[in-house]
Tab-separated table of C-alpha atoms and ligand atoms in Angstrom:
chain	number	residue	atom	x	y	z
L	1	MET	CA	0.000	0.000	0.000
L	2	SER	CA	1.516	3.351	-0.966
L	3	VAL	CA	0.536	6.895	-0.195
L	4	SER	CA	-0.275	9.750	-2.547
L	5	SER	CA	-1.989	13.075	-2.068
L	6	VAL	CA	-4.707	14.957	-3.950
L	7	ASP	CA	-5.328	18.597	-2.976
L	8	GLY	CA	-3.419	18.057	0.258
L	9	ILE	CA	-5.607	15.149	1.446
L	10	PRO	CA	-3.496	12.004	1.741
L	11	ARG	CA	-4.715	8.936	-0.102
L	12	ARG	CA	-3.838	5.272	0.372
L	13	ARG	CA	-4.015	2.281	-1.899
L	14	LEU	CA	-6.944	-0.015	-1.140
L	15	GLY	CA	-5.139	-3.309	-0.519
L	16	ARG	CA	-3.064	-4.243	-3.552
L	17	THR	CA	-5.531	-2.716	-5.996
L	18	GLU	CA	-4.899	0.445	-8.016
L	19	ILE	CA	-7.696	2.248	-6.157
L	20	GLU	CA	-6.739	5.189	-3.946
L	21	ILE	CA	-8.882	6.248	-1.003
L	22	THR	CA	-8.749	8.834	1.746
L	23	PRO	CA	-8.007	7.350	5.204
L	24	ILE	CA	-11.456	8.518	6.352
L	25	GLY	CA	-14.511	7.572	4.266
L	26	LEU	CA	-18.205	7.945	5.134
L	27	GLY	CA	-20.304	5.108	6.618
L	28	THR	CA	-23.949	5.275	5.535
L	29	TRP	CA	-25.888	2.724	7.594
L	30	GLN	CA	-27.443	5.810	9.263
L	31	LEU	CA	-29.196	6.594	5.955
L	32	ALA	CA	-31.349	3.479	6.421
L	33	GLY	CA	-32.354	4.573	9.934
L	34	GLY	CA	-35.847	5.510	11.055
L	35	SER	CA	-37.631	2.566	9.390
L	36	GLY	CA	-37.680	-1.241	9.349
L	37	LEU	CA	-35.259	-3.073	11.634
L	38	ASP	CA	-32.667	-0.318	11.191
L	39	LYS	CA	-34.769	1.986	13.352
L	40	LEU	CA	-33.795	-0.176	16.341
L	41	VAL	CA	-30.288	1.291	15.989
L	42	TRP	CA	-30.445	4.571	14.059
L	43	GLN	CA	-32.980	7.363	14.460
L	44	GLY	CA	-33.227	8.382	10.794
L	45	VAL	CA	-31.857	11.251	8.721
L	46	SER	CA	-34.019	13.543	6.526
L	47	ASP	CA	-33.458	13.702	2.746
L	48	GLN	CA	-32.197	17.251	3.024
L	49	GLU	CA	-29.716	16.382	5.799
L	50	THR	CA	-28.614	13.292	3.834
L	51	ASN	CA	-27.822	15.413	0.773
L	52	GLU	CA	-25.940	17.913	2.902
L	53	ILE	CA	-23.915	15.209	4.719
L	54	VAL	CA	-22.804	13.660	1.441
L	55	ARG	CA	-22.104	17.034	-0.170
L	56	THR	CA	-20.023	18.063	2.856
L	57	ALA	CA	-18.032	14.826	2.776
L	58	LEU	CA	-17.248	15.295	-0.925
L	59	ALA	CA	-16.364	18.970	-0.513
L	60	GLY	CA	-14.025	18.010	2.328
L	61	GLY	CA	-12.104	15.619	0.072
L	62	ILE	CA	-13.663	12.257	1.031
L	63	ASN	CA	-13.743	10.019	-2.029
L	64	TRP	CA	-15.407	6.830	-0.762
L	65	PHE	CA	-18.630	5.711	0.868
L	66	ASP	CA	-19.582	2.472	2.601
L	67	THR	CA	-23.078	1.022	2.324
L	68	ALA	CA	-24.751	-2.405	2.126
L	69	GLU	CA	-27.736	-4.177	0.681
L	70	ALA	CA	-28.704	-5.058	4.272
L	71	TYR	CA	-28.986	-1.407	5.327
L	72	GLY	CA	-32.721	-1.013	4.769
L	73	MET	CA	-32.727	-3.553	1.906
L	74	GLY	CA	-31.124	-1.095	-0.501
L	75	ARG	CA	-32.474	2.090	1.139
L	76	SER	CA	-29.025	3.325	2.205
L	77	GLU	CA	-27.633	2.568	-1.278
L	78	ARG	CA	-30.467	4.431	-3.019
L	79	ARG	CA	-30.294	7.473	-0.747
L	80	LEU	CA	-26.515	7.631	-1.071
L	81	ALA	CA	-26.764	7.546	-4.882
L	82	LEU	CA	-29.430	10.280	-4.871
L	83	ALA	CA	-27.283	12.458	-2.610
L	84	LEU	CA	-24.187	11.933	-4.764
L	85	ARG	CA	-26.229	12.940	-7.815
L	86	ALA	CA	-27.564	16.012	-6.037
L	87	ALA	CA	-23.954	16.968	-5.243
L	88	GLY	CA	-22.989	16.545	-8.906
L	89	ALA	CA	-20.437	13.782	-8.232
L	90	SER	CA	-19.378	11.749	-11.249
L	91	ASP	CA	-18.742	8.014	-11.103
L	92	GLU	CA	-14.998	8.628	-11.530
L	93	ASP	CA	-14.977	10.919	-8.482
L	94	VAL	CA	-16.095	8.313	-5.972
L	95	LEU	CA	-15.702	4.735	-4.822
L	96	ILE	CA	-18.811	3.072	-3.442
L	97	ALA	CA	-18.219	0.049	-1.245
L	98	THR	CA	-21.311	-2.092	-0.809
L	99	LYS	CA	-21.956	-5.570	0.600
L	100	TRP	CA	-23.740	-8.795	-0.267
L	101	MET	CA	-25.309	-10.733	2.610
L	102	PRO	CA	-24.594	-14.473	2.262
L	103	LEU	CA	-27.568	-15.652	4.355
L	104	MET	CA	-30.461	-17.748	2.936
L	105	ARG	CA	-28.837	-17.767	-0.520
L	106	THR	CA	-25.836	-19.285	-2.205
L	107	ALA	CA	-22.879	-17.728	-4.025
L	108	GLY	CA	-24.677	-18.555	-7.266
L	109	SER	CA	-27.060	-15.669	-6.554
L	110	LEU	CA	-24.251	-13.088	-6.673
L	111	SER	CA	-24.380	-12.616	-10.429
L	112	ALA	CA	-28.118	-11.714	-10.339
L	113	ASN	CA	-27.766	-9.750	-7.112
L	114	ILE	CA	-25.102	-7.457	-8.558
L	115	GLU	CA	-27.716	-6.174	-11.027
L	116	HIS	CA	-29.872	-5.144	-8.079
L	117	ARG	CA	-26.915	-3.423	-6.371
L	118	LYS	CA	-26.229	-1.505	-9.606
L	119	GLU	CA	-29.894	-0.548	-9.880
L	120	CYS	CA	-29.944	0.799	-6.293
L	121	LEU	CA	-26.684	2.695	-6.814
L	122	SER	CA	-27.496	3.952	-10.316
L	123	PRO	CA	-25.863	5.836	-12.002
L	124	TYR	CA	-22.836	4.881	-9.878
L	125	SER	CA	-20.905	1.668	-10.239
L	126	VAL	CA	-19.983	-0.842	-7.551
L	127	GLY	CA	-16.406	0.015	-6.613
L	128	LEU	CA	-15.835	-2.550	-3.880
L	129	LEU	CA	-18.130	-5.527	-3.299
L	130	GLN	CA	-17.761	-7.128	0.132
L	131	ILE	CA	-19.155	-10.375	1.559
L	132	HIS	CA	-20.985	-8.903	4.576
L	133	GLN	CA	-20.183	-11.605	7.105
L	134	PRO	CA	-18.600	-15.051	7.297
L	135	ILE	CA	-21.625	-17.247	8.147
L	136	ALA	CA	-22.756	-18.489	4.751
L	137	LEU	CA	-24.491	-21.301	2.896
L	138	SER	CA	-21.678	-21.518	0.328
L	139	THR	CA	-18.010	-22.312	0.879
L	140	ILE	CA	-15.415	-19.561	0.870
L	141	LYS	CA	-14.107	-21.009	-2.383
L	142	ALA	CA	-17.516	-20.737	-4.076
L	143	GLN	CA	-17.981	-17.174	-2.838
L	144	MET	CA	-14.497	-16.068	-3.955
L	145	GLU	CA	-14.983	-17.761	-7.358
L	146	ALA	CA	-18.232	-15.828	-7.775
L	147	LEU	CA	-16.558	-12.545	-6.765
L	148	ALA	CA	-13.673	-13.229	-9.152
L	149	GLY	CA	-16.211	-13.783	-11.933
L	150	LEU	CA	-17.721	-10.348	-11.278
L	151	VAL	CA	-14.271	-8.711	-11.453
L	152	ASP	CA	-13.487	-10.551	-14.699
L	153	GLN	CA	-16.772	-9.353	-16.214
L	154	GLY	CA	-16.040	-5.762	-15.162
L	155	MET	CA	-19.106	-5.683	-12.873
L	156	VAL	CA	-17.075	-4.543	-9.839
L	157	ARG	CA	-13.658	-2.938	-9.542
L	158	ALA	CA	-12.474	-4.706	-6.386
L	159	VAL	CA	-13.639	-7.302	-3.877
L	160	GLY	CA	-13.430	-7.689	-0.130
L	161	ILE	CA	-14.876	-9.397	2.927
L	162	SER	CA	-16.287	-8.249	6.251
L	163	ASN	CA	-16.100	-9.653	9.782
L	164	PHE	CA	-13.939	-12.569	8.618
L	165	PRO	CA	-11.638	-14.079	11.272
L	166	ALA	CA	-7.970	-14.495	10.289
L	167	PRO	CA	-8.035	-18.142	9.091
L	168	MET	CA	-11.059	-17.489	6.838
L	169	MET	CA	-9.471	-14.259	5.612
L	170	ARG	CA	-6.355	-16.183	4.605
L	171	ARG	CA	-8.464	-18.751	2.737
L	172	ALA	CA	-10.391	-16.003	0.920
L	173	HIS	CA	-7.099	-14.373	-0.063
L	174	ALA	CA	-5.680	-17.681	-1.349
L	175	TRP	CA	-8.734	-18.490	-3.521
L	176	LEU	CA	-8.740	-15.013	-5.067
L	177	SER	CA	-4.947	-15.135	-5.604
L	178	ALA	CA	-5.410	-18.334	-7.590
L	179	ARG	CA	-7.529	-16.217	-9.960
L	180	GLY	CA	-4.965	-13.380	-9.986
L	181	ILE	CA	-7.246	-11.033	-8.029
L	182	PRO	CA	-6.238	-9.238	-4.810
L	183	LEU	CA	-8.375	-9.439	-1.681
L	184	ALA	CA	-8.721	-5.685	-1.207
L	185	SER	CA	-10.117	-5.454	2.313
L	186	ASN	CA	-11.584	-6.987	5.436
L	187	GLN	CA	-14.129	-4.690	7.147
L	188	VAL	CA	-14.152	-5.339	10.893
L	189	LYS	CA	-15.006	-3.551	14.119
L	190	VAL	CA	-11.985	-1.528	15.279
L	191	SER	CA	-11.650	1.524	17.511
L	192	LEU	CA	-9.826	2.693	20.617
L	193	LEU	CA	-12.433	0.646	22.505
L	194	ASN	CA	-11.995	-2.473	20.378
L	195	ARG	CA	-8.455	-3.461	19.417
L	196	HIS	CA	-9.086	-7.189	18.985
L	197	ILE	CA	-7.436	-7.173	15.535
L	198	GLU	CA	-4.124	-6.957	17.395
L	199	THR	CA	-4.670	-10.237	19.253
L	200	ASN	CA	-6.919	-12.310	16.956
L	201	GLY	CA	-4.538	-12.524	13.989
L	202	VAL	CA	-6.528	-10.234	11.649
L	203	LEU	CA	-4.007	-7.361	11.721
L	204	LYS	CA	-1.073	-9.755	11.253
L	205	ALA	CA	-2.767	-11.393	8.250
L	206	ALA	CA	-3.689	-7.992	6.773
L	207	LYS	CA	-0.091	-6.766	6.992
L	208	GLU	CA	1.318	-9.989	5.556
L	209	LEU	CA	-1.172	-10.189	2.679
L	210	GLY	CA	-1.423	-6.464	1.889
L	211	VAL	CA	-5.131	-6.301	2.747
L	212	THR	CA	-6.678	-3.027	3.967
L	213	ILE	CA	-8.644	-3.167	7.218
L	214	ILE	CA	-11.777	-1.015	7.022
L	215	ALA	CA	-12.747	-0.081	10.581
L	216	TRP	CA	-16.487	-0.094	11.250
L	217	SER	CA	-17.925	1.671	14.340
L	218	PRO	CA	-14.634	3.610	14.591
L	219	LEU	CA	-16.275	5.926	17.167
L	220	ASP	CA	-17.897	2.998	18.969
L	221	MET	CA	-21.324	4.173	17.770
L	222	GLY	CA	-20.696	7.655	19.164
L	223	MET	CA	-19.195	6.701	22.541
L	224	LEU	CA	-15.744	8.088	21.646
L	225	THR	CA	-17.165	11.515	20.845
L	226	GLY	CA	-17.577	12.134	24.599
L	227	LYS	CA	-21.117	13.482	24.153
L	228	PHE	CA	-22.787	10.665	26.080
L	229	HIS	CA	-20.342	11.128	28.984
L	230	GLN	CA	-21.024	14.860	29.081
L	231	ASP	CA	-24.785	14.399	28.890
L	232	PRO	CA	-25.975	10.832	29.595
L	233	ASP	CA	-29.569	12.037	29.057
L	234	LEU	CA	-28.796	12.084	25.326
L	235	LEU	CA	-29.000	8.298	25.446
L	236	LYS	CA	-32.706	8.531	26.246
L	237	ASN	CA	-33.571	9.621	22.715
L	238	ARG	CA	-31.339	7.118	20.960
L	239	PRO	CA	-33.007	3.907	19.654
L	240	ALA	CA	-33.109	1.062	22.188
L	241	GLY	CA	-30.783	-1.242	20.244
L	242	ARG	CA	-27.952	1.262	20.518
L	243	ARG	CA	-28.856	2.720	23.903
L	244	VAL	CA	-28.361	-0.620	25.650
L	245	VAL	CA	-24.932	-1.177	24.095
L	246	LEU	CA	-23.748	2.357	24.807
L	247	ARG	CA	-24.890	2.294	28.456
L	248	VAL	CA	-22.668	-0.731	29.110
L	249	ARG	CA	-19.619	1.086	27.751
L	250	LEU	CA	-20.120	4.467	29.433
L	251	GLU	CA	-18.130	3.730	32.597
L	252	ARG	CA	-15.407	1.613	31.070
L	253	SER	CA	-14.520	4.329	28.528
L	254	ARG	CA	-14.611	7.337	30.895
L	255	GLU	CA	-10.844	7.642	31.510
L	256	LEU	CA	-10.046	7.243	27.828
L	257	VAL	CA	-12.655	9.824	26.813
L	258	ARG	CA	-11.211	12.289	29.333
L	259	ALA	CA	-7.813	11.925	27.629
L	260	LEU	CA	-9.431	12.361	24.198
L	261	GLU	CA	-11.013	15.598	25.429
L	262	GLU	CA	-7.689	16.940	26.713
L	263	ILE	CA	-5.818	16.068	23.526
L	264	ALA	CA	-8.669	17.515	21.446
L	265	ALA	CA	-8.534	20.815	23.345
L	266	ALA	CA	-4.757	21.019	22.838
L	267	ASN	CA	-5.194	20.520	19.076
L	268	GLY	CA	-8.287	22.702	18.638
L	269	VAL	CA	-10.427	19.778	17.425
L	270	THR	CA	-13.091	17.468	18.910
L	271	PRO	CA	-12.552	14.124	20.703
L	272	ALA	CA	-14.084	12.302	17.702
L	273	VAL	CA	-11.408	13.705	15.400
L	274	VAL	CA	-8.641	12.670	17.812
L	275	ALA	CA	-10.049	9.129	18.080
L	276	LEU	CA	-10.239	8.814	14.275
L	277	SER	CA	-6.765	10.238	13.704
L	278	TRP	CA	-5.304	7.740	16.194
L	279	LEU	CA	-7.093	4.869	14.460
L	280	VAL	CA	-5.985	5.594	10.895
L	281	ASN	CA	-2.370	6.298	11.869
L	282	PHE	CA	-1.561	3.890	14.707
L	283	TYR	CA	-1.433	0.830	12.409
L	284	GLY	CA	0.563	2.523	9.636
L	285	GLU	CA	-1.460	2.559	6.426
L	286	THR	CA	-3.312	-0.685	7.083
L	287	VAL	CA	-6.421	0.686	8.811
L	288	VAL	CA	-8.881	3.144	7.241
L	289	ALA	CA	-12.189	4.146	8.834
L	290	ILE	CA	-15.818	4.819	7.882
L	291	PRO	CA	-17.412	6.926	10.637
L	292	GLY	CA	-21.156	7.325	10.179
L	293	ALA	CA	-22.920	10.663	10.589
L	294	SER	CA	-26.516	11.663	11.255
L	295	LYS	CA	-25.733	15.391	11.129
L	296	VAL	CA	-23.766	17.602	8.767
L	297	SER	CA	-21.649	18.942	11.636
L	298	GLN	CA	-20.505	15.373	12.443
L	299	ALA	CA	-19.404	14.664	8.875
L	300	GLU	CA	-17.718	18.060	8.729
L	301	GLN	CA	-15.704	17.360	11.871
L	302	ASN	CA	-14.819	13.749	11.167
L	303	LEU	CA	-13.292	14.376	7.757
L	304	THR	CA	-10.707	16.690	9.324
L	305	ALA	CA	-9.104	13.555	10.817
L	306	ASN	CA	-7.752	12.928	7.300
L	307	GLU	CA	-5.171	15.600	7.989
L	308	LEU	CA	-4.641	15.647	11.761
L	309	ARG	CA	-1.390	14.059	12.973
L	310	LEU	CA	-1.081	13.642	16.734
L	311	SER	CA	2.310	13.875	18.433
L	312	PRO	CA	4.093	10.609	19.369
L	313	ARG	CA	3.355	11.456	23.013
L	314	GLU	CA	-0.388	11.840	22.341
L	315	MET	CA	-0.462	8.626	20.279
L	316	GLY	CA	1.380	6.795	23.061
L	317	ARG	CA	-0.948	8.066	25.781
L	318	LEU	CA	-4.038	6.849	23.896
L	319	ASP	CA	-2.320	3.543	23.145
L	320	GLU	CA	-1.636	3.007	26.838
L	321	LEU	CA	-5.098	3.983	28.027
L	322	SER	CA	-6.801	1.721	25.477
L	323	SER	CA	-4.416	-1.232	25.638
L	324	ARG	CA	-6.834	-3.284	27.760
L	325	PHE	CA	-9.278	-3.216	24.842
L	326	ARG	CA	-6.964	-5.495	22.854
L	327	ARG	CA	-8.880	-8.400	24.372
L	328	LEU	CA	-12.528	-9.017	25.053
L	329	ILE	CA	-13.549	-7.272	28.294
L	330	PRO	CA	-15.987	-9.278	30.448
L	331	ARG	CA	-19.426	-7.650	30.821
L	332	GLY	CA	-19.705	-5.081	33.578
L	333	ARG	CA	-15.980	-4.164	33.685
H	1	LIG	N1	-19.527	-4.529	8.231
H	1	LIG	C1	-20.322	-4.484	9.280
H	1	LIG	O1	-20.742	-5.514	9.814
H	1	LIG	C2	-20.715	-3.150	9.828
H	1	LIG	C3	-21.369	-3.059	11.073
H	1	LIG	C4	-21.704	-1.785	11.545
H	1	LIG	C5	-21.412	-0.647	10.797
H	1	LIG	N2	-20.792	-0.760	9.570
H	1	LIG	C6	-20.446	0.430	8.762
H	1	LIG	O2	-19.643	1.289	9.572
H	1	LIG	C7	-20.205	2.612	9.579
H	1	LIG	C8	-19.848	3.298	10.884
H	1	LIG	O3	-20.180	2.520	12.012
H	1	LIG	P1	-21.331	2.974	13.034
H	1	LIG	O4	-22.216	3.902	12.336
H	1	LIG	O5	-21.864	1.740	13.638
H	1	LIG	O6	-20.546	3.705	14.214
H	1	LIG	P2	-19.673	5.045	14.371
H	1	LIG	O7	-19.233	5.539	13.068
H	1	LIG	O8	-18.676	4.671	15.391
H	1	LIG	O9	-20.712	6.055	15.053
H	1	LIG	C9	-21.576	6.848	14.288
H	1	LIG	C10	-22.444	7.674	15.222
H	1	LIG	O10	-21.623	8.413	16.140
H	1	LIG	C11	-22.120	9.721	16.301
H	1	LIG	N3	-21.138	10.676	15.737
H	1	LIG	C12	-20.360	10.505	14.635
H	1	LIG	N4	-19.532	11.550	14.490
H	1	LIG	C13	-19.783	12.394	15.503
H	1	LIG	C14	-19.235	13.635	15.902
H	1	LIG	N5	-18.236	14.196	15.241
H	1	LIG	N6	-19.753	14.247	17.007
H	1	LIG	C15	-20.755	13.682	17.711
H	1	LIG	N7	-21.307	12.496	17.397
H	1	LIG	C16	-20.828	11.857	16.295
H	1	LIG	C17	-23.460	9.785	15.611
H	1	LIG	O11	-24.428	9.359	16.550
H	1	LIG	P3	-25.912	10.007	16.568
H	1	LIG	O12	-26.475	9.673	15.237
H	1	LIG	O13	-26.584	9.339	17.686
H	1	LIG	O14	-25.726	11.480	16.788
H	1	LIG	C18	-23.261	8.759	14.495
H	1	LIG	O15	-24.471	8.263	13.994
H	1	LIG	C19	-21.703	2.384	9.326
H	1	LIG	O16	-22.349	3.540	8.849
H	1	LIG	C20	-21.633	1.273	8.292
H	1	LIG	O17	-21.349	1.819	7.014
H	1	LIG	C21	-20.439	-1.997	9.097
């Protein structure tokens, strides 16, 4: 993975592909919020706010967006495409990463499903197609063969996986390599409050194989912004599915969030920006992140992490305070 820069914003290669992305992209599960099962987690974002969030991300130099079929059964994909159109983005300007859910269907369905992904994302193409999670009806070989077929037909530019443990990631890489195609990425949960990639073999495999790690929930669903520590009442108007998870983590993250606030004040930014900057720099170029936003101000802030470099002392302090999150923490601690 090498680094280049466009208009001052650094870009990194996505795995061993030719695609270049900014360290910070935009996660868009939030765009499916407010209806269906997604409303259990996300409160919903108006069309106007959606357009503004996407326009702000683009204007701030972000060149890639993460979505999935599973986010509102195409709703996030469709709203993202509409917002990109409203902002006047061309297909060459952006990379859209979407996902195929391997449940209740086999790898054979991928070739028909890609037409549906293209329809939802129209007029944009599928830049990166990811297998959403590792539990599947088909073998890894069958899934990778199907992905390779889509690359060969020019249906997608690159392929990746999500939530794959290290041994399965290595198998996926090997099957794609046999077809001469790089495994571009593995999208997993990583943040200052979840550093399991360091102990479960995923980071080691990514570095060895040249696979980019895309960090989902890089702000731990908002916990690392410090807003829920400052005003725990905010949790009351967050959907139950997220409220329960966040409540558990409030105490255990307090000391770390205090440090984020201090470092943020010293750098004239917000704790969220500090947390994101740490994440996309601590592991060299291997980890990139897709913070989600339900407000324009959030997207506006988060993209500034593309350019913030913390001092070695600040990086080290956050490393130390979060080192216990390298392993699973028992409930209630
Ligand atoms: N592959 C997978 O299995 C998987 C799983 C989950 C997510 N994802 C992807 O990862 C993306 C990001 O993960 P996530 O949305 O779960 O978590 P996240 O990015 O850690 O948190 C996003 C939430 O944090 C709050 N926030 C963000 N920036 C903020 C700021 N600057 N100031 C204050 N609050 C801020 C907002 O909460 P409020 O809306 O409450 O204000 C926002 O909705 C998703 O959109 C999706 O694309 C993938």
